[in-house]
Coordinates of C-alpha atoms (C1' of nucleotides) in Angstrom, one line a residue:
Chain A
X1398 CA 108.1 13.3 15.2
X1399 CA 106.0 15.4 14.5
X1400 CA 102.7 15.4 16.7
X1401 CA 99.1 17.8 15.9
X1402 CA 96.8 17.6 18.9
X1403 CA 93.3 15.9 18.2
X1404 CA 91.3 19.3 17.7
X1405 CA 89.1 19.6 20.1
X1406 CA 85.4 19.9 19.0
X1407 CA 84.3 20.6 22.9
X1408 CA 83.5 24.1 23.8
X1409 CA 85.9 24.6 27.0
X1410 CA 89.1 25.3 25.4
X1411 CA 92.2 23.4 26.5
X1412 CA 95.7 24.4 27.7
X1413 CA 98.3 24.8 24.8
X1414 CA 100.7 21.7 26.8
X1415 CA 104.0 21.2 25.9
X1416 CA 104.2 17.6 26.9
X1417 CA 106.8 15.9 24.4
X1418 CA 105.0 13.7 22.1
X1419 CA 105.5 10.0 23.3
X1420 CA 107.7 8.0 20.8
X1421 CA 105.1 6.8 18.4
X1422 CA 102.3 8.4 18.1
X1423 CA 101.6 9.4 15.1
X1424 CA 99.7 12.8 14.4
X1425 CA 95.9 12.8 14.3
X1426 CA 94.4 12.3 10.8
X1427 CA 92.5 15.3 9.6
X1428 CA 89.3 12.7 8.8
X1429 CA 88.4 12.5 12.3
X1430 CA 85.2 14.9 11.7
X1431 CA 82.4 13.9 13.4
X1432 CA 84.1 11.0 15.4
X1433 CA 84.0 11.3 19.5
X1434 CA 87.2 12.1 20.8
X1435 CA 87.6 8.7 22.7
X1436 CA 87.1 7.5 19.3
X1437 CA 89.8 9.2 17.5
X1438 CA 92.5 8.7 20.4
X1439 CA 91.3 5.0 20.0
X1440 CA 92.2 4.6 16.2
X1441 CA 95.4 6.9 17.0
X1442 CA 96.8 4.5 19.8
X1443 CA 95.7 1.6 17.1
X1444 CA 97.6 3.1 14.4
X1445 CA 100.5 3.0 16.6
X1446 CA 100.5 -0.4 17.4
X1447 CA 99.4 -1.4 13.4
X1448 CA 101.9 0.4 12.5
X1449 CA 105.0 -1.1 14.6
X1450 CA 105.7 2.2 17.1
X1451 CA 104.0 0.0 19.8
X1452 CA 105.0 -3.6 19.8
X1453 CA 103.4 -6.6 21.0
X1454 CA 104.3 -6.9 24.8
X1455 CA 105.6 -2.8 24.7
X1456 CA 104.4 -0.6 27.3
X1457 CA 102.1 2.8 26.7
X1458 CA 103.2 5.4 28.1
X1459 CA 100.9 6.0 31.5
X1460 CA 97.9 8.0 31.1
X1461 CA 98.6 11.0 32.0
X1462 CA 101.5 11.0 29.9
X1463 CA 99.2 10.1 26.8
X1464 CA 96.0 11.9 27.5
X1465 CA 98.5 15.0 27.6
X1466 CA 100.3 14.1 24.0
X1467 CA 96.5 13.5 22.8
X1468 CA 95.7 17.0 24.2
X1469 CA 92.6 15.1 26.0
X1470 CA 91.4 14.5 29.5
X1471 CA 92.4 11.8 31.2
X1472 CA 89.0 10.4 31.4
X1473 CA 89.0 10.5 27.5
X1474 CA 92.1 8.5 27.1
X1475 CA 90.9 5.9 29.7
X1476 CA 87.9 5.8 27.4
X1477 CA 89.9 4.6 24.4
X1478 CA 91.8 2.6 26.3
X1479 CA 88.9 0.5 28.0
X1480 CA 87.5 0.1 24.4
X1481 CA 90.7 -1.5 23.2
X1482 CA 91.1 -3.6 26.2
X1483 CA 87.2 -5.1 25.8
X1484 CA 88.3 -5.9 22.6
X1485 CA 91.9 -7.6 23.8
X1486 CA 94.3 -5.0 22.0
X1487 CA 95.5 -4.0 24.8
X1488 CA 96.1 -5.2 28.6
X1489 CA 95.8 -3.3 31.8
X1490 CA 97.9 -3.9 34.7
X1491 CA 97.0 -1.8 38.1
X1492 CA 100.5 -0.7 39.6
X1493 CA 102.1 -1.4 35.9
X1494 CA 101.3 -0.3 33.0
X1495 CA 98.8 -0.7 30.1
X1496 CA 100.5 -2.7 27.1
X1497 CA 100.1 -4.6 24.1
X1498 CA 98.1 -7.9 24.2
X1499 CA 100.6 -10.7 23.5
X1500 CA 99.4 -14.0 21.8
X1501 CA 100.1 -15.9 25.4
X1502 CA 98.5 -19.8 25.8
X1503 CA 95.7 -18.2 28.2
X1504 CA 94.8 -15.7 25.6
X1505 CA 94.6 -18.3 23.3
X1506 CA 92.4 -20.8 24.8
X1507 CA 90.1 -18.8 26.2
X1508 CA 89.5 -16.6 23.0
X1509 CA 90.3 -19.2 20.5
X1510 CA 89.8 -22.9 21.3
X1511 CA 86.8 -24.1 22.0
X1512 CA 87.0 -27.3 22.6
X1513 CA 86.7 -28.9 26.2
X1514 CA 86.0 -33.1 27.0
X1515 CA 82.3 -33.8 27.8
X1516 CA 82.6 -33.2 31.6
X1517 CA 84.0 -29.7 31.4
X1518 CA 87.7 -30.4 31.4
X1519 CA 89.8 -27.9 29.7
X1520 CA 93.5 -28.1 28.9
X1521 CA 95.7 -26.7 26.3
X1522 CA 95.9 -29.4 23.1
X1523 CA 99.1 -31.1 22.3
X1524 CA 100.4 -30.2 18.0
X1525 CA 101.7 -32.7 15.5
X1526 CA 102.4 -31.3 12.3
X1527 CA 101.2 -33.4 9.5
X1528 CA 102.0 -31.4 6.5
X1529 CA 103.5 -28.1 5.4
X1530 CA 103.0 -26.9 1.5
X1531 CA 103.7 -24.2 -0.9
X1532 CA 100.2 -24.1 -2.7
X1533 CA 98.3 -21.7 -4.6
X1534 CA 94.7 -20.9 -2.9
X1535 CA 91.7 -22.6 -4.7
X1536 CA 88.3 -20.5 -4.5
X1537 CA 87.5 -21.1 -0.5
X1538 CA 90.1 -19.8 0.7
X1539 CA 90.4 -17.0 -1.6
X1540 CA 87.1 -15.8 -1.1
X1541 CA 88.3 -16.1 2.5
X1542 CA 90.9 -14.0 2.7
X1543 CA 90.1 -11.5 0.5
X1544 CA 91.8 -12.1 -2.7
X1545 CA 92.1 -14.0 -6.0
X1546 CA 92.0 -17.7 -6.6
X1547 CA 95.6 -19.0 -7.2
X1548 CA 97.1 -16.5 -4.9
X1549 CA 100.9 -17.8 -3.3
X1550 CA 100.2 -19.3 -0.1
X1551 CA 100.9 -21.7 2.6
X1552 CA 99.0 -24.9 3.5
X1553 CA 99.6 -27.5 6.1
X1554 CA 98.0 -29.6 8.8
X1555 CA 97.9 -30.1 12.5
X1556 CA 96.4 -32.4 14.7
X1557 CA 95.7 -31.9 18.0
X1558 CA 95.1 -34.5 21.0
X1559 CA 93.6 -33.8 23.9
X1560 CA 94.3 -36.4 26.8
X1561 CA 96.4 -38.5 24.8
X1562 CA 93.5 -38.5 22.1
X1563 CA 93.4 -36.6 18.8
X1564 CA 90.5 -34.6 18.2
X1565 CA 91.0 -32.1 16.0
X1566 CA 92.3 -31.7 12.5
X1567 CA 93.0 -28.4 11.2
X1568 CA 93.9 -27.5 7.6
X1569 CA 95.3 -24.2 7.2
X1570 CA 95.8 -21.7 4.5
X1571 CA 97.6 -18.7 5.1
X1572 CA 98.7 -16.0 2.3
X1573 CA 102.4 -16.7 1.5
X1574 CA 102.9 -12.7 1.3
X1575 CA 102.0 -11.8 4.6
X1576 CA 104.4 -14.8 5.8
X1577 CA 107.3 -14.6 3.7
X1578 CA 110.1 -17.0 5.5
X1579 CA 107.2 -19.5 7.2
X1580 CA 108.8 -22.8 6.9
X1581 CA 107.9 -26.4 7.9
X1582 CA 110.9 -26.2 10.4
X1583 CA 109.8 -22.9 12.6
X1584 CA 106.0 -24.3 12.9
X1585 CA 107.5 -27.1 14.0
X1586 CA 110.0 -26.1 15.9
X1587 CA 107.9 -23.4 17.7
X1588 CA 107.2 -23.2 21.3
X1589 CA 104.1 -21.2 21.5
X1590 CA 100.9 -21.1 20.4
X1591 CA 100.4 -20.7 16.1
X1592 CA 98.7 -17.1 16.8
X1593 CA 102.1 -16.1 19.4
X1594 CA 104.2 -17.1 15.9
X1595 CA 102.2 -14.9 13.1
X1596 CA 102.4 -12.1 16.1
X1597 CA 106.0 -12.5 16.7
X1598 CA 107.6 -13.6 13.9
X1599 CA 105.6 -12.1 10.9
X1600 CA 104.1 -9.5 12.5
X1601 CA 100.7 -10.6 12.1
X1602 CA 98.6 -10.2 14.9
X1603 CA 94.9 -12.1 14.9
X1604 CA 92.8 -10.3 16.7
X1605 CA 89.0 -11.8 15.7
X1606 CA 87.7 -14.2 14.1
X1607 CA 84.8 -15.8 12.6
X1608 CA 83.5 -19.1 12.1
X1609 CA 81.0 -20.9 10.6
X1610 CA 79.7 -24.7 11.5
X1611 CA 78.8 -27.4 10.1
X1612 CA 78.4 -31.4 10.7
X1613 CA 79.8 -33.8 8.0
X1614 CA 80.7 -37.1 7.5
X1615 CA 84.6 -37.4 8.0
X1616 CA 86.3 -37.0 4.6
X1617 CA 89.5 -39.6 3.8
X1618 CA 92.4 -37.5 5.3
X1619 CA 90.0 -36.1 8.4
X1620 CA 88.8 -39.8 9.4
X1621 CA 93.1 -41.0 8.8
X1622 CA 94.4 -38.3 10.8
X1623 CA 91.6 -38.7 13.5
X1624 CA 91.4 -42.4 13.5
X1625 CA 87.6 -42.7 13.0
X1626 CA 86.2 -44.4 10.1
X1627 CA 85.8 -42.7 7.3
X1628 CA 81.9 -40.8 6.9
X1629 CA 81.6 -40.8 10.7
X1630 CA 79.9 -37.2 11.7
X1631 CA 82.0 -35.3 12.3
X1632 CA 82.3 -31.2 13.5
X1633 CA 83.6 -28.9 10.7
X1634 CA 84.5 -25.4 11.5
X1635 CA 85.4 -23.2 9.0
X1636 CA 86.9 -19.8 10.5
X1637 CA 88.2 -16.5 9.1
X1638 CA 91.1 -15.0 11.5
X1639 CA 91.2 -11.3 11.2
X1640 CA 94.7 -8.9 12.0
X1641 CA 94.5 -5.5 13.3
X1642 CA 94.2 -4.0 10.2
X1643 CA 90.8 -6.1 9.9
X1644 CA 92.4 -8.2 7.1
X1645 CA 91.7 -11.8 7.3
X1646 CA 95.2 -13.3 7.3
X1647 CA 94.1 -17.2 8.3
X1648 CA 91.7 -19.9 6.8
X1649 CA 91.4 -23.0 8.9
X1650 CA 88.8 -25.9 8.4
X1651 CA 88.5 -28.1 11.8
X1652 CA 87.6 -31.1 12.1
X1653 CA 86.9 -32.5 15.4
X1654 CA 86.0 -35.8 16.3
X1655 CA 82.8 -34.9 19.0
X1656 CA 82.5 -38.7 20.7
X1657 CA 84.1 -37.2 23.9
X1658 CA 84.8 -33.6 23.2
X1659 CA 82.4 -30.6 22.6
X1660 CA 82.6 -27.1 21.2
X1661 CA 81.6 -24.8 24.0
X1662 CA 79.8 -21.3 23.5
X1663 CA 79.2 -18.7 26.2
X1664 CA 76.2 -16.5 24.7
X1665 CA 77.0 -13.4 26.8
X1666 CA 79.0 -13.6 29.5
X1667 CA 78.1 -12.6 33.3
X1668 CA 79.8 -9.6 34.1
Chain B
X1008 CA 59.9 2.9 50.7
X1009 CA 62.9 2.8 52.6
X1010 CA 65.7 3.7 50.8
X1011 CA 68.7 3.4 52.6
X1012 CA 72.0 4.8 51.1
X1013 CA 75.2 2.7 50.1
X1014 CA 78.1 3.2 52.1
X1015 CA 80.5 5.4 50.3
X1016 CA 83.6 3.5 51.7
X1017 CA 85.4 7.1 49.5
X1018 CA 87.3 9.6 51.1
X1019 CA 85.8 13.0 50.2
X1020 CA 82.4 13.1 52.5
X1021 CA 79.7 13.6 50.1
X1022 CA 76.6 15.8 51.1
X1023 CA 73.8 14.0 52.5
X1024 CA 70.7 14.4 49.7
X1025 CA 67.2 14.9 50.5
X1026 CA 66.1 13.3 47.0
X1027 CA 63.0 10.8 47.6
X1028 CA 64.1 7.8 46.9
X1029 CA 62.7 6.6 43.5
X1030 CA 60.3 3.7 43.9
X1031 CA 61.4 0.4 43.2
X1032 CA 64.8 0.5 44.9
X1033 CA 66.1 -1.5 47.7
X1034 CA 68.1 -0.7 50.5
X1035 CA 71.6 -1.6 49.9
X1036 CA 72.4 -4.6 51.3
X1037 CA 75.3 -4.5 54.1
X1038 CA 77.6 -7.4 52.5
X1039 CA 78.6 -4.9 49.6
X1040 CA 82.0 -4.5 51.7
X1041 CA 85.3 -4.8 49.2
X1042 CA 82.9 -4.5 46.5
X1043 CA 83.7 -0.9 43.9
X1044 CA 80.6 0.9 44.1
X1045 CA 80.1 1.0 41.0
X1046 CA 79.2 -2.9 41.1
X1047 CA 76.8 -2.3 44.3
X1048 CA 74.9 -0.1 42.3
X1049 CA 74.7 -2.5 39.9
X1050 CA 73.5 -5.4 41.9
X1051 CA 70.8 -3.3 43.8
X1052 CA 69.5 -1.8 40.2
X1053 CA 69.8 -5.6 39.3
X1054 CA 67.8 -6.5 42.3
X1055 CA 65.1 -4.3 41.4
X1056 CA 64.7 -6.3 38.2
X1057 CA 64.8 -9.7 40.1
X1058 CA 62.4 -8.6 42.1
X1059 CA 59.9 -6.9 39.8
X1060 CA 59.6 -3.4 40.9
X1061 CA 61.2 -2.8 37.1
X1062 CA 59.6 -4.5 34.8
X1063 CA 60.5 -5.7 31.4
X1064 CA 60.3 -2.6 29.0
X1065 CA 60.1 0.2 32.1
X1066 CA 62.1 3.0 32.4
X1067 CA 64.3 3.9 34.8
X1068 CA 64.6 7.1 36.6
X1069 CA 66.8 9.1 34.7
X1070 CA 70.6 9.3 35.7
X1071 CA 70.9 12.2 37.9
X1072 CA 68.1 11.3 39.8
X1073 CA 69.4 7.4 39.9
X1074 CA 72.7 8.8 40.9
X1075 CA 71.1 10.9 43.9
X1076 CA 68.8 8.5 45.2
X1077 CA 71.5 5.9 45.3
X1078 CA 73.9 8.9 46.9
X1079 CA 76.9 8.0 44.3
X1080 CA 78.3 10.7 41.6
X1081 CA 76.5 10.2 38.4
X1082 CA 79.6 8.9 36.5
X1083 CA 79.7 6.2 39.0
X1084 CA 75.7 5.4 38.5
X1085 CA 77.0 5.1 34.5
X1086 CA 79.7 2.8 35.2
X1087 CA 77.2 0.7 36.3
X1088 CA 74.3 1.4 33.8
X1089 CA 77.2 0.4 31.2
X1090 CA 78.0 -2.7 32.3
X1091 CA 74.4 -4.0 32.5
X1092 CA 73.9 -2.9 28.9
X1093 CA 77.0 -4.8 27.8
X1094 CA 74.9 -7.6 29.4
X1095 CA 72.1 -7.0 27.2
X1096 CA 69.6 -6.3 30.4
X1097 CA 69.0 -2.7 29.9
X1098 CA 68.9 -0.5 27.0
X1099 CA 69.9 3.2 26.7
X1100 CA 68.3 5.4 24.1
X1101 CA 69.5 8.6 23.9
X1102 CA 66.9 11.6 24.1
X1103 CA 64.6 9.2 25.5
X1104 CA 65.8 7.5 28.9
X1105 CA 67.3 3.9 30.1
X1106 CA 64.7 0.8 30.1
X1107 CA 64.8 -2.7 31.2
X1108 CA 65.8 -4.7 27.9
X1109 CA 62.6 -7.0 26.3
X1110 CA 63.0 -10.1 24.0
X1111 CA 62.5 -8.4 20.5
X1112 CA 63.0 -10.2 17.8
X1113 CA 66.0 -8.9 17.3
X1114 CA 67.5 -9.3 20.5
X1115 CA 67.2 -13.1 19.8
X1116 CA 68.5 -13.3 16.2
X1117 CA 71.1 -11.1 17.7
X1118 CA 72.0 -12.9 20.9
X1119 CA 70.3 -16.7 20.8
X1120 CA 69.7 -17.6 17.2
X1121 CA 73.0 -18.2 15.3
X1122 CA 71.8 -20.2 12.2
X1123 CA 72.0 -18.6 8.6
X1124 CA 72.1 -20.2 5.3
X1125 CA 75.3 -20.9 3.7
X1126 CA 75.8 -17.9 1.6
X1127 CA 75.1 -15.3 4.7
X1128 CA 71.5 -14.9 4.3
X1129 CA 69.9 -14.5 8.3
X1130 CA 66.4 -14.5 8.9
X1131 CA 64.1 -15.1 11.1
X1132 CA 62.9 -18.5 11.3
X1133 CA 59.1 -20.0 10.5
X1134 CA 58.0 -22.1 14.0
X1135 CA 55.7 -25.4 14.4
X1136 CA 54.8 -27.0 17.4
X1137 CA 55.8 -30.3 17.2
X1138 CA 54.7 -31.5 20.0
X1139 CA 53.9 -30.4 23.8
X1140 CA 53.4 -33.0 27.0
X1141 CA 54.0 -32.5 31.3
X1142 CA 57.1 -35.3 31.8
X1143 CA 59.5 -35.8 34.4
X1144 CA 62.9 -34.6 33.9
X1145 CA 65.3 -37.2 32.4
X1146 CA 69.0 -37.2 33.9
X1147 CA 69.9 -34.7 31.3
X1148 CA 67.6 -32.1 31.7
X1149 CA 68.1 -32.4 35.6
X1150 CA 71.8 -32.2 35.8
X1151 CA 71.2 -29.0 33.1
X1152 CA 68.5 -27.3 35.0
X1153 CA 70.5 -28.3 38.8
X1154 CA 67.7 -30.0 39.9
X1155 CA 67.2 -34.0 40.7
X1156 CA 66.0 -36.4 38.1
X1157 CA 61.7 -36.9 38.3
X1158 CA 61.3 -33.1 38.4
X1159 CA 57.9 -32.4 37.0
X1160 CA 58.5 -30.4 33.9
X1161 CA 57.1 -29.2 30.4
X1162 CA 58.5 -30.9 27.1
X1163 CA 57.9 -30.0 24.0
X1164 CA 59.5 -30.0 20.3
X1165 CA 59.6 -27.1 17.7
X1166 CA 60.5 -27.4 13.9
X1167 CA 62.3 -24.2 13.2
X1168 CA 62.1 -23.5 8.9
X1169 CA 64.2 -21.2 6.7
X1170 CA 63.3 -20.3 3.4
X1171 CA 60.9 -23.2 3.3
X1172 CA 63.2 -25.7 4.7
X1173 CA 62.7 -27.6 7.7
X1174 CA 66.5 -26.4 9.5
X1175 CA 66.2 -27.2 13.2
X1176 CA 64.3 -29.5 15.4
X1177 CA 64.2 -28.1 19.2
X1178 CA 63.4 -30.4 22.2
X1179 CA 63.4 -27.8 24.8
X1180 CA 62.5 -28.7 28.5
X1181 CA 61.4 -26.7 31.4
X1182 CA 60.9 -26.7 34.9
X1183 CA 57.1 -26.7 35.2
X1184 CA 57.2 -25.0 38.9
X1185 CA 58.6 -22.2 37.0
X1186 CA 56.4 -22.0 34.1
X1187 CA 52.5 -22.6 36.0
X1188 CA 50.2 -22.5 33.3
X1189 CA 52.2 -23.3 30.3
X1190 CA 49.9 -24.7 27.9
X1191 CA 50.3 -26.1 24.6
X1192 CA 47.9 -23.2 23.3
X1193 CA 49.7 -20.5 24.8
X1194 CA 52.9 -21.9 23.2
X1195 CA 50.8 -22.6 19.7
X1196 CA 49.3 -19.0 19.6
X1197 CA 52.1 -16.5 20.8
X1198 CA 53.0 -14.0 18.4
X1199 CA 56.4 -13.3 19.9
X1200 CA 60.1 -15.7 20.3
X1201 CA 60.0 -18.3 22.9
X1202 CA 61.6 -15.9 25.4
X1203 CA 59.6 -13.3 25.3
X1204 CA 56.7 -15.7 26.0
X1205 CA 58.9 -16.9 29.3
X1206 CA 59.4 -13.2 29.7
X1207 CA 55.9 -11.7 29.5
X1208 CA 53.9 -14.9 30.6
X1209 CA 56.2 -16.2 33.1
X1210 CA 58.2 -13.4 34.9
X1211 CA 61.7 -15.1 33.9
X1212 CA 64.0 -13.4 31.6
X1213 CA 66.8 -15.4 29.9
X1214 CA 69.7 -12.9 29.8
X1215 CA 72.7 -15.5 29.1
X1216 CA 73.1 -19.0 27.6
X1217 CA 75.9 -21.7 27.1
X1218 CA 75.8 -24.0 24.5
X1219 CA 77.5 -27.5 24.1
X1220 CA 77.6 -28.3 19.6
X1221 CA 78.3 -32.3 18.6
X1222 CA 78.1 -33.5 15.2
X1223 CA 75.8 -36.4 15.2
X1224 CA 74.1 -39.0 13.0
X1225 CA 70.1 -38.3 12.8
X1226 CA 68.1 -39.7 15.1
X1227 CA 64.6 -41.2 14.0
X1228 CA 62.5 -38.5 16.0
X1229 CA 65.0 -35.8 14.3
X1230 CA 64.9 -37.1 10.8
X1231 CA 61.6 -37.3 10.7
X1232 CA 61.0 -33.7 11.7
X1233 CA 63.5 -32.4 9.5
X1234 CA 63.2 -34.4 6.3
X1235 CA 66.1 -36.1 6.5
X1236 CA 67.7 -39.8 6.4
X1237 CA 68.7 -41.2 10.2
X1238 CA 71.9 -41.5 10.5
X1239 CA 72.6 -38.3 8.5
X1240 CA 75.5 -35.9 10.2
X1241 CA 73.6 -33.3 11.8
X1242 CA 74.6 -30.5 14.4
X1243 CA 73.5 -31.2 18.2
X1244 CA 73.7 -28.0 20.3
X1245 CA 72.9 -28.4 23.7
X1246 CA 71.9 -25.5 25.3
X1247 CA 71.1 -24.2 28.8
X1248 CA 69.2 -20.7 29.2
X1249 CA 70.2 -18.7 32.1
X1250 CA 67.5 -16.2 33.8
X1251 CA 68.4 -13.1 35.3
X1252 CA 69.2 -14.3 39.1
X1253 CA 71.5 -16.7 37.6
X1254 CA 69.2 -19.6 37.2
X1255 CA 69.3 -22.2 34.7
X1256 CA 65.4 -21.9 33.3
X1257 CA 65.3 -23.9 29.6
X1258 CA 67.2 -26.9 28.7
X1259 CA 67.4 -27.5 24.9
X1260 CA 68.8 -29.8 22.2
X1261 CA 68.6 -28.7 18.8
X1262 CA 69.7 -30.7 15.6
X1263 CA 70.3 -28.6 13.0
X1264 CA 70.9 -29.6 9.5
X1265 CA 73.8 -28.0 8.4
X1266 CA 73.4 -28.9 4.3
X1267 CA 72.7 -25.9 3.3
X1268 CA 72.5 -23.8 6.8
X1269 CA 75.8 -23.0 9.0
X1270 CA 76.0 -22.1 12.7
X1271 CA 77.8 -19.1 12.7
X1272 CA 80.2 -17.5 16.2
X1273 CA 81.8 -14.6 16.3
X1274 CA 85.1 -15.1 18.2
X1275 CA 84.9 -11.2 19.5
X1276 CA 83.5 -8.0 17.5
X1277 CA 85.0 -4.8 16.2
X1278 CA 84.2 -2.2 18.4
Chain C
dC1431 C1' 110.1 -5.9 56.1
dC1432 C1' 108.8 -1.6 55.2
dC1433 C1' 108.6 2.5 52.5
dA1434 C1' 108.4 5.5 48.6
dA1435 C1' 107.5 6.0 43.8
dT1436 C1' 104.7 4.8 39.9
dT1437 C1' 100.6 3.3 37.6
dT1438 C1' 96.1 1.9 37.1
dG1439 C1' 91.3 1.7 39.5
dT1440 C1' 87.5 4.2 41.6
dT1441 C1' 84.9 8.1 42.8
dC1442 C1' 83.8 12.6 42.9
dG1443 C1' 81.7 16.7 40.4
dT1444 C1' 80.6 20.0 36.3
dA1445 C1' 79.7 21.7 31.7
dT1446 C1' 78.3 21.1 27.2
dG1447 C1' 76.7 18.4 23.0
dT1448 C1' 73.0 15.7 20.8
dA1449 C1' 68.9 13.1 20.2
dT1450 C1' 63.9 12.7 21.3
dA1451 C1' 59.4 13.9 22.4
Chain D
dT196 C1' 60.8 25.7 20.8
dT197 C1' 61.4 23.8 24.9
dA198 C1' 62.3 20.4 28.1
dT199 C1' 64.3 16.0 29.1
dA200 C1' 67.6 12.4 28.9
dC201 C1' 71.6 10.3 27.5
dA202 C1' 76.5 11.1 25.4
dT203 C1' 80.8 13.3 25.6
dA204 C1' 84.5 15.8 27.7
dC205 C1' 86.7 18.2 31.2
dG206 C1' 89.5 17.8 35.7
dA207 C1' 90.8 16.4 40.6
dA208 C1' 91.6 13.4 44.5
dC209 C1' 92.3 9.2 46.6
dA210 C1' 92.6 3.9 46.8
dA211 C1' 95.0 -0.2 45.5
dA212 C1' 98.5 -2.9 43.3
dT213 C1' 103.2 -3.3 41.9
dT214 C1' 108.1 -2.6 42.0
dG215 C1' 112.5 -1.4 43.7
dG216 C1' 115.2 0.4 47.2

DNA sequence: CCCAATTTGTTCGTATGTATA
DNA sequence: TTATACATACGAACAAATTGG
């Protein structure tokens, strides 16, 4: 492959290396103008995992190794690096390696699920599947995600208990392109978290989101599926997941019955 | 001032500096063993804040002179200077110097206000004083604020409006040992958020919050502030305010109503 | 169990670019 | 224009964690 160094806009001119380029990186696009260095190696090492040269789980080369391929210091790769690690791309290990986040259960509860019981107790939810359809998207979820109303896609449901309880109801729409294959059998039959699946089996990785909140009284299926009555307020969160690309690949509407649980927000964490 | 250097538990002997210390900085305390020094440098320039020798809105001495006077390299003095801006307690401007961060306006639509109407429009929200009285704290507020039930304290309600519309009703309590002098004039006639007021008036600085969200039907006192029928679903946030030593300083409920108003989270940010 | 190799983590120091007053 | 301060980039050495022999 063929691999241009990031040009250097810094006065003290580097050493022509000869490192072999690393499998997968691809060669520095010429728009970089006006972008810090850290920044460019940043979106370099993100075009390599967006593209497929770095999988999920795969291990970068070590720093050296990569700072010399990117023509930059070390201290500029580690730069890029720490950005993409604040952000959960990547994962740091000392005495390993640096690699690709994976979709793990930790990952996911701490970045994702924000529900807890009233007294603080966490623990991963249980999944029942209550529905799995080949739909077309009406306007909500095609505004969404990004495209037109009527657009292929998949819909089901899960519930989720907590302590033997169910608590959450989630309705999801997903665009049947980026998920070609999705059946009612693999959700089902999966053994990881719904995030771990897009990531490894559609190559979709979520790595944001964004939600919005509101409280309602619970509709028909919500109040069914929850076992509440029926107009009982209930918590509705309506999130937009976001893939590497920044393409919002997921629309979920949860409802969560909040007698005994609570959504839990850290504004700013200590350090 | 005696300034006392931190140990440099590093290999390479640095020089011993003759810089005079800059004023406001404590000695380094001796239980910074295992600690990086990057995060002793941290805690003492944290400590500096605490205990007022850098006030809200000062700068502080620029970096090399930082970096000398606490006798580490000035990368090292950075690391540190980083990670208290990613907490949002000081603020680098370029060209201009480091300062201690103030509650602006924006800082708290930014960090502490997460309500925006439906179709994305944020702005910053119209306040009336609802009500203002010296109580004791209720079991709530004391297992909040980690204090014992009977704890004298300020209470008082605000009616938060958005385009016109009554949106949030606040019960926010207080320790009053930390807030001497709080009056319902002083609350009534500030021209600034809440936290700048706690910050400017009071000497404590809210630099993190959690936040606990039920969906609730209306109570009277809430209805009647916001316009709406009791029993009405309606957002409960719970929040406690967290001051710079780690102290839990405000204890609020808001009810939001979330007809035409969302509370919106970001589940991480594109860097 | 210990040792050596590997990799990230921390710390040092210097030079230059860029924004601000 | 000049001086100041933060921002970016360079490079080197050693510490600490991990792994495999």
């Amino acid at each position: 492959m063929d691999v241009r160094t990031i040009p250097a806009h810094h006065a003290r001119m580097p050493l022509a290396r000869t490192v072999p380029p690393a499998a997968g990186f691809a060669p520095i696009a010429p728009d970089a103008a006006g972008m810090p260095l850290y920044r460019a190696v940043r979106r370099e090492i993100l075009r390599s995992i967006e593209d497929g040269s770095l999988a999920p789980g795969a291990a970068l080369p070590n720093e050296s190794e990569l700072a010399a391929t990117f023509n930059v210091a070390i201290g500029t790769l580690r730069r890029a690096v720490d950005d993409l690690v604040a952000e959960h791309i990547l994962v740091r290990r000392q005495g390993r390696g640096t690699f690709v986040a994976t979709h793990t259960r930790d990952r996911f509860l701490f970045q994702f699920f924000h529900v807890e019981r009233c007294d603080g107790l966490r623990e991963e939810p249980g999944v029942d599947l209550l529905s799995f359809e080949r739909v077309r998207m009406d306007e909500d979820a095609a505004a969404a995600l990004a495209t037109r109303p009527g657009t292929p896609a998949f819909h089901f449901e899960n519930r989720l208990t907590l302590q033997g309880t169910a608590v959450v109801h989630d309705r999801i729409t997903v665009p049947a392109a980026l998920f070609r294959g999705l059946t009612e059998k693999r959700l089902r039959e999966r053994a990881t978290t719904i995030y771990h699946l897009y990531q490894s089996e559609f190559g979709v990785t979520v790595v944001r989101a964004h939600e919005r909140l509101r409280a309602v009284g619970a509709d028909r299926a919500s109040a069914r599926a929850l076992g509440v009555a029926p107009g009982q307020p209930v918590l509705e969160v309506r999130r937009t997941a976001i893939a590497l690309g920044g393409r919002p690949v997921e629309y979920r509407v949860s409802t969560i019955v909040t007698a005994a649980h609570d959504y839990v927000n850290l504004l700013s964490r200590p350090a």
